[in-house]
Amino acid sequence: MNTTAPDSEVLAAFACQQVVARMSSAFDAGNYQAGLAHYAPDAVWHRPDGVLSGIDQIAGYYGNRSPSLVICHVLTNFVVDFDAEGIATCSYYSMGFLQKSDEKRTLPVAMPGVGVLWRYHDRLARTEAGWKVIERRADRIYEPMG
């Protein structure tokens, strides 16, 4: 999207950003069903540990998370480019803070320091139900020193 884009493109770019932000916010809150609603049924997520194909595999990934896991994604530097009619790529940085525990999830948790920083490239398609994520890719930028 260029800075002189028509209003309709600006609104579409904002809508794509909102999908990504609301999806991340839902997952951070442990509301996986609300987060999954932002994926297309045949979405593909390319992860370092393999590829998740389809909403059922993505749901399985989230369903296996520990209920005591506390995670927070801070999203920034959104850039939305329109690849074709009704297809957009939303690129942004995602800084993740993670706390694992065997105890019940309670807030606030002790913050062990900065977690990870990734650069995401989410492809979205305009559907009758709004913009949906059809493909996710991420590049690792920073990880904790081990």
PDB file of C-alpha atoms in Angstrom:
ATOM      1  CA  MET A   1       0.000   0.000   0.000  1.00  0.00           C
ATOM      2  CA  ASN A   2       1.435   3.380  -0.907  1.00  0.00           C
ATOM      3  CA  THR A   3       0.847   6.565   1.052  1.00  0.00           C
ATOM      4  CA  THR A   4      -1.480   7.959  -1.623  1.00  0.00           C
ATOM      5  CA  ALA A   5      -3.678   4.870  -1.732  1.00  0.00           C
ATOM      6  CA  PRO A   6      -7.398   5.358  -2.248  1.00  0.00           C
ATOM      7  CA  ASP A   7      -9.606   5.294   0.850  1.00  0.00           C
ATOM      8  CA  SER A   8     -10.891   1.811   0.023  1.00  0.00           C
ATOM      9  CA  GLU A   9      -7.345   0.419   0.074  1.00  0.00           C
ATOM     10  CA  VAL A  10      -6.562   2.194   3.342  1.00  0.00           C
ATOM     11  CA  LEU A  11      -9.696   0.705   4.915  1.00  0.00           C
ATOM     12  CA  ALA A  12      -8.826  -2.762   3.591  1.00  0.00           C
ATOM     13  CA  ALA A  13      -5.299  -2.463   5.002  1.00  0.00           C
ATOM     14  CA  PHE A  14      -6.718  -1.477   8.392  1.00  0.00           C
ATOM     15  CA  ALA A  15      -9.140  -4.411   8.260  1.00  0.00           C
ATOM     16  CA  CYS A  16      -6.229  -6.812   7.613  1.00  0.00           C
ATOM     17  CA  GLN A  17      -4.281  -5.369  10.547  1.00  0.00           C
ATOM     18  CA  GLN A  18      -7.329  -5.801  12.767  1.00  0.00           C
ATOM     19  CA  VAL A  19      -7.666  -9.464  11.774  1.00  0.00           C
ATOM     20  CA  VAL A  20      -4.070 -10.152  12.785  1.00  0.00           C
ATOM     21  CA  ALA A  21      -4.312  -8.116  16.001  1.00  0.00           C
ATOM     22  CA  ARG A  22      -7.620  -9.664  17.068  1.00  0.00           C
ATOM     23  CA  MET A  23      -6.379 -13.165  16.224  1.00  0.00           C
ATOM     24  CA  SER A  24      -3.235 -12.692  18.347  1.00  0.00           C
ATOM     25  CA  SER A  25      -5.193 -11.103  21.176  1.00  0.00           C
ATOM     26  CA  ALA A  26      -7.650 -14.005  21.257  1.00  0.00           C
ATOM     27  CA  PHE A  27      -4.857 -16.584  21.351  1.00  0.00           C
ATOM     28  CA  ASP A  28      -3.026 -14.682  24.102  1.00  0.00           C
ATOM     29  CA  ALA A  29      -6.241 -14.734  26.147  1.00  0.00           C
ATOM     30  CA  GLY A  30      -6.570 -18.490  25.613  1.00  0.00           C
ATOM     31  CA  ASN A  31      -9.710 -18.027  23.500  1.00  0.00           C
ATOM     32  CA  TYR A  32      -8.582 -20.286  20.675  1.00  0.00           C
ATOM     33  CA  GLN A  33     -11.991 -20.571  19.019  1.00  0.00           C
ATOM     34  CA  ALA A  34     -12.184 -16.793  18.594  1.00  0.00           C
ATOM     35  CA  GLY A  35      -8.652 -16.772  17.169  1.00  0.00           C
ATOM     36  CA  LEU A  36      -9.349 -19.644  14.799  1.00  0.00           C
ATOM     37  CA  ALA A  37     -12.342 -17.753  13.383  1.00  0.00           C
ATOM     38  CA  HIS A  38      -9.842 -15.478  11.604  1.00  0.00           C
ATOM     39  CA  TYR A  39      -8.395 -18.360   9.536  1.00  0.00           C
ATOM     40  CA  ALA A  40      -9.764 -19.656   6.246  1.00  0.00           C
ATOM     41  CA  PRO A  41     -10.720 -23.366   6.444  1.00  0.00           C
ATOM     42  CA  ASP A  42      -7.781 -24.356   4.198  1.00  0.00           C
ATOM     43  CA  ALA A  43      -5.209 -22.004   5.758  1.00  0.00           C
ATOM     44  CA  VAL A  44      -1.549 -23.060   5.839  1.00  0.00           C
ATOM     45  CA  TRP A  45       0.877 -22.099   8.600  1.00  0.00           C
ATOM     46  CA  HIS A  46       4.589 -22.604   7.862  1.00  0.00           C
ATOM     47  CA  ARG A  47       6.301 -23.114  11.219  1.00  0.00           C
ATOM     48  CA  PRO A  48       9.923 -23.952  12.069  1.00  0.00           C
ATOM     49  CA  ASP A  49       8.759 -27.385  13.258  1.00  0.00           C
ATOM     50  CA  GLY A  50       6.670 -28.141  10.179  1.00  0.00           C
ATOM     51  CA  VAL A  51       3.620 -27.092   8.222  1.00  0.00           C
ATOM     52  CA  LEU A  52       0.090 -27.014   9.608  1.00  0.00           C
ATOM     53  CA  SER A  53      -2.428 -27.471   6.799  1.00  0.00           C
ATOM     54  CA  GLY A  54      -6.066 -26.641   7.385  1.00  0.00           C
ATOM     55  CA  ILE A  55      -8.007 -25.285  10.304  1.00  0.00           C
ATOM     56  CA  ASP A  56      -8.130 -28.695  12.046  1.00  0.00           C
ATOM     57  CA  GLN A  57      -4.326 -28.968  12.276  1.00  0.00           C
ATOM     58  CA  ILE A  58      -4.022 -25.348  13.425  1.00  0.00           C
ATOM     59  CA  ALA A  59      -6.739 -25.964  16.036  1.00  0.00           C
ATOM     60  CA  GLY A  60      -4.868 -29.071  17.188  1.00  0.00           C
ATOM     61  CA  TYR A  61      -1.694 -27.044  17.685  1.00  0.00           C
ATOM     62  CA  TYR A  62      -3.494 -24.547  19.894  1.00  0.00           C
ATOM     63  CA  GLY A  63      -5.532 -27.220  21.643  1.00  0.00           C
ATOM     64  CA  ASN A  64      -2.321 -28.868  22.854  1.00  0.00           C
ATOM     65  CA  ARG A  65      -1.161 -25.754  24.687  1.00  0.00           C
ATOM     66  CA  SER A  66      -0.984 -25.906  28.458  1.00  0.00           C
ATOM     67  CA  PRO A  67      -3.751 -23.983  30.241  1.00  0.00           C
ATOM     68  CA  SER A  68      -1.067 -22.551  32.548  1.00  0.00           C
ATOM     69  CA  LEU A  69       0.806 -20.965  29.630  1.00  0.00           C
ATOM     70  CA  VAL A  70       0.875 -17.163  29.712  1.00  0.00           C
ATOM     71  CA  ILE A  71       1.843 -15.563  26.424  1.00  0.00           C
ATOM     72  CA  CYS A  72       1.676 -12.026  25.118  1.00  0.00           C
ATOM     73  CA  HIS A  73       2.378 -10.914  21.545  1.00  0.00           C
ATOM     74  CA  VAL A  74       3.260  -7.287  20.927  1.00  0.00           C
ATOM     75  CA  LEU A  75       2.647  -6.508  17.242  1.00  0.00           C
ATOM     76  CA  THR A  76       4.172  -3.524  15.454  1.00  0.00           C
ATOM     77  CA  ASN A  77       5.384  -2.026  12.157  1.00  0.00           C
ATOM     78  CA  PHE A  78       2.465  -3.216  10.050  1.00  0.00           C
ATOM     79  CA  VAL A  79       2.849  -3.008   6.280  1.00  0.00           C
ATOM     80  CA  VAL A  80       0.018  -4.236   4.056  1.00  0.00           C
ATOM     81  CA  ASP A  81       0.554  -4.897   0.363  1.00  0.00           C
ATOM     82  CA  PHE A  82      -2.153  -5.994  -2.028  1.00  0.00           C
ATOM     83  CA  ASP A  83      -0.876  -8.856  -4.189  1.00  0.00           C
ATOM     84  CA  ALA A  84      -3.995  -9.246  -6.319  1.00  0.00           C
ATOM     85  CA  GLU A  85      -7.678  -8.418  -6.154  1.00  0.00           C
ATOM     86  CA  GLY A  86      -8.872  -9.564  -2.751  1.00  0.00           C
ATOM     87  CA  ILE A  87      -5.453 -10.867  -1.616  1.00  0.00           C
ATOM     88  CA  ALA A  88      -3.188  -8.988   0.801  1.00  0.00           C
ATOM     89  CA  THR A  89       0.093  -9.645   2.593  1.00  0.00           C
ATOM     90  CA  CYS A  90       0.314  -8.186   6.078  1.00  0.00           C
ATOM     91  CA  SER A  91       3.918  -8.016   7.313  1.00  0.00           C
ATOM     92  CA  TYR A  92       4.745  -7.039  10.885  1.00  0.00           C
ATOM     93  CA  TYR A  93       7.009  -7.727  13.844  1.00  0.00           C
ATOM     94  CA  SER A  94       5.745  -9.907  16.672  1.00  0.00           C
ATOM     95  CA  MET A  95       7.554  -9.800  19.997  1.00  0.00           C
ATOM     96  CA  GLY A  96       6.457 -12.676  22.194  1.00  0.00           C
ATOM     97  CA  PHE A  97       6.701 -12.910  25.950  1.00  0.00           C
ATOM     98  CA  LEU A  98       6.140 -16.397  27.355  1.00  0.00           C
ATOM     99  CA  GLN A  99       5.849 -17.809  30.845  1.00  0.00           C
ATOM    100  CA  LYS A 100       5.371 -21.542  31.392  1.00  0.00           C
ATOM    101  CA  SER A 101       4.308 -22.962  34.721  1.00  0.00           C
ATOM    102  CA  ASP A 102       2.881 -26.132  36.184  1.00  0.00           C
ATOM    103  CA  GLU A 103       0.549 -24.015  38.276  1.00  0.00           C
ATOM    104  CA  LYS A 104      -2.789 -22.495  37.328  1.00  0.00           C
ATOM    105  CA  ARG A 105      -2.501 -19.442  35.089  1.00  0.00           C
ATOM    106  CA  THR A 106      -2.756 -16.298  37.200  1.00  0.00           C
ATOM    107  CA  LEU A 107      -1.848 -12.719  36.436  1.00  0.00           C
ATOM    108  CA  PRO A 108       0.454 -10.963  36.812  1.00  0.00           C
ATOM    109  CA  VAL A 109       3.317 -13.371  36.172  1.00  0.00           C
ATOM    110  CA  ALA A 110       6.999 -12.722  36.761  1.00  0.00           C
ATOM    111  CA  MET A 111       8.564 -11.463  33.543  1.00  0.00           C
ATOM    112  CA  PRO A 112      11.761 -13.369  32.800  1.00  0.00           C
ATOM    113  CA  GLY A 113      12.879 -10.871  30.145  1.00  0.00           C
ATOM    114  CA  VAL A 114      12.367 -10.341  26.470  1.00  0.00           C
ATOM    115  CA  GLY A 115      11.130 -13.429  24.702  1.00  0.00           C
ATOM    116  CA  VAL A 116      11.363 -13.696  20.931  1.00  0.00           C
ATOM    117  CA  LEU A 117      11.038 -11.375  17.968  1.00  0.00           C
ATOM    118  CA  TRP A 118       9.706 -12.658  14.667  1.00  0.00           C
ATOM    119  CA  ARG A 119       8.827 -10.993  11.370  1.00  0.00           C
ATOM    120  CA  TYR A 120       5.484 -12.367  10.150  1.00  0.00           C
ATOM    121  CA  HIS A 121       4.107 -12.369   6.630  1.00  0.00           C
ATOM    122  CA  ASP A 122       0.418 -13.270   6.742  1.00  0.00           C
ATOM    123  CA  ARG A 123      -1.506 -13.608   3.484  1.00  0.00           C
ATOM    124  CA  LEU A 124      -5.178 -12.786   3.756  1.00  0.00           C
ATOM    125  CA  ALA A 125      -8.068 -13.206   1.355  1.00  0.00           C
ATOM    126  CA  ARG A 126     -11.243 -11.146   1.261  1.00  0.00           C
ATOM    127  CA  THR A 127     -14.211 -13.471   1.775  1.00  0.00           C
ATOM    128  CA  GLU A 128     -17.937 -12.944   2.242  1.00  0.00           C
ATOM    129  CA  ALA A 129     -17.250 -13.161   5.991  1.00  0.00           C
ATOM    130  CA  GLY A 130     -14.444 -10.567   5.858  1.00  0.00           C
ATOM    131  CA  TRP A 131     -10.670 -10.936   5.593  1.00  0.00           C
ATOM    132  CA  LYS A 132      -9.313 -14.381   6.548  1.00  0.00           C
ATOM    133  CA  VAL A 133      -5.741 -15.612   6.983  1.00  0.00           C
ATOM    134  CA  ILE A 134      -4.899 -18.082   4.216  1.00  0.00           C
ATOM    135  CA  GLU A 135      -1.160 -18.471   4.833  1.00  0.00           C
ATOM    136  CA  ARG A 136       1.337 -17.605   7.589  1.00  0.00           C
ATOM    137  CA  ARG A 137       5.108 -17.456   7.421  1.00  0.00           C
ATOM    138  CA  ALA A 138       7.550 -16.105   9.958  1.00  0.00           C
ATOM    139  CA  ASP A 139      11.242 -15.363  10.070  1.00  0.00           C
ATOM    140  CA  ARG A 140      13.065 -15.610  13.396  1.00  0.00           C
ATOM    141  CA  ILE A 141      14.872 -12.379  14.216  1.00  0.00           C
ATOM    142  CA  TYR A 142      15.778 -12.747  17.929  1.00  0.00           C
ATOM    143  CA  GLU A 143      15.512 -15.658  20.345  1.00  0.00           C
ATOM    144  CA  PRO A 144      16.543 -15.989  23.995  1.00  0.00           C
ATOM    145  CA  MET A 145      20.177 -16.738  24.620  1.00  0.00           C
ATOM    146  CA  GLY A 146      20.580 -20.234  25.896  1.00  0.00           C
TER     147      GLY A 146
END
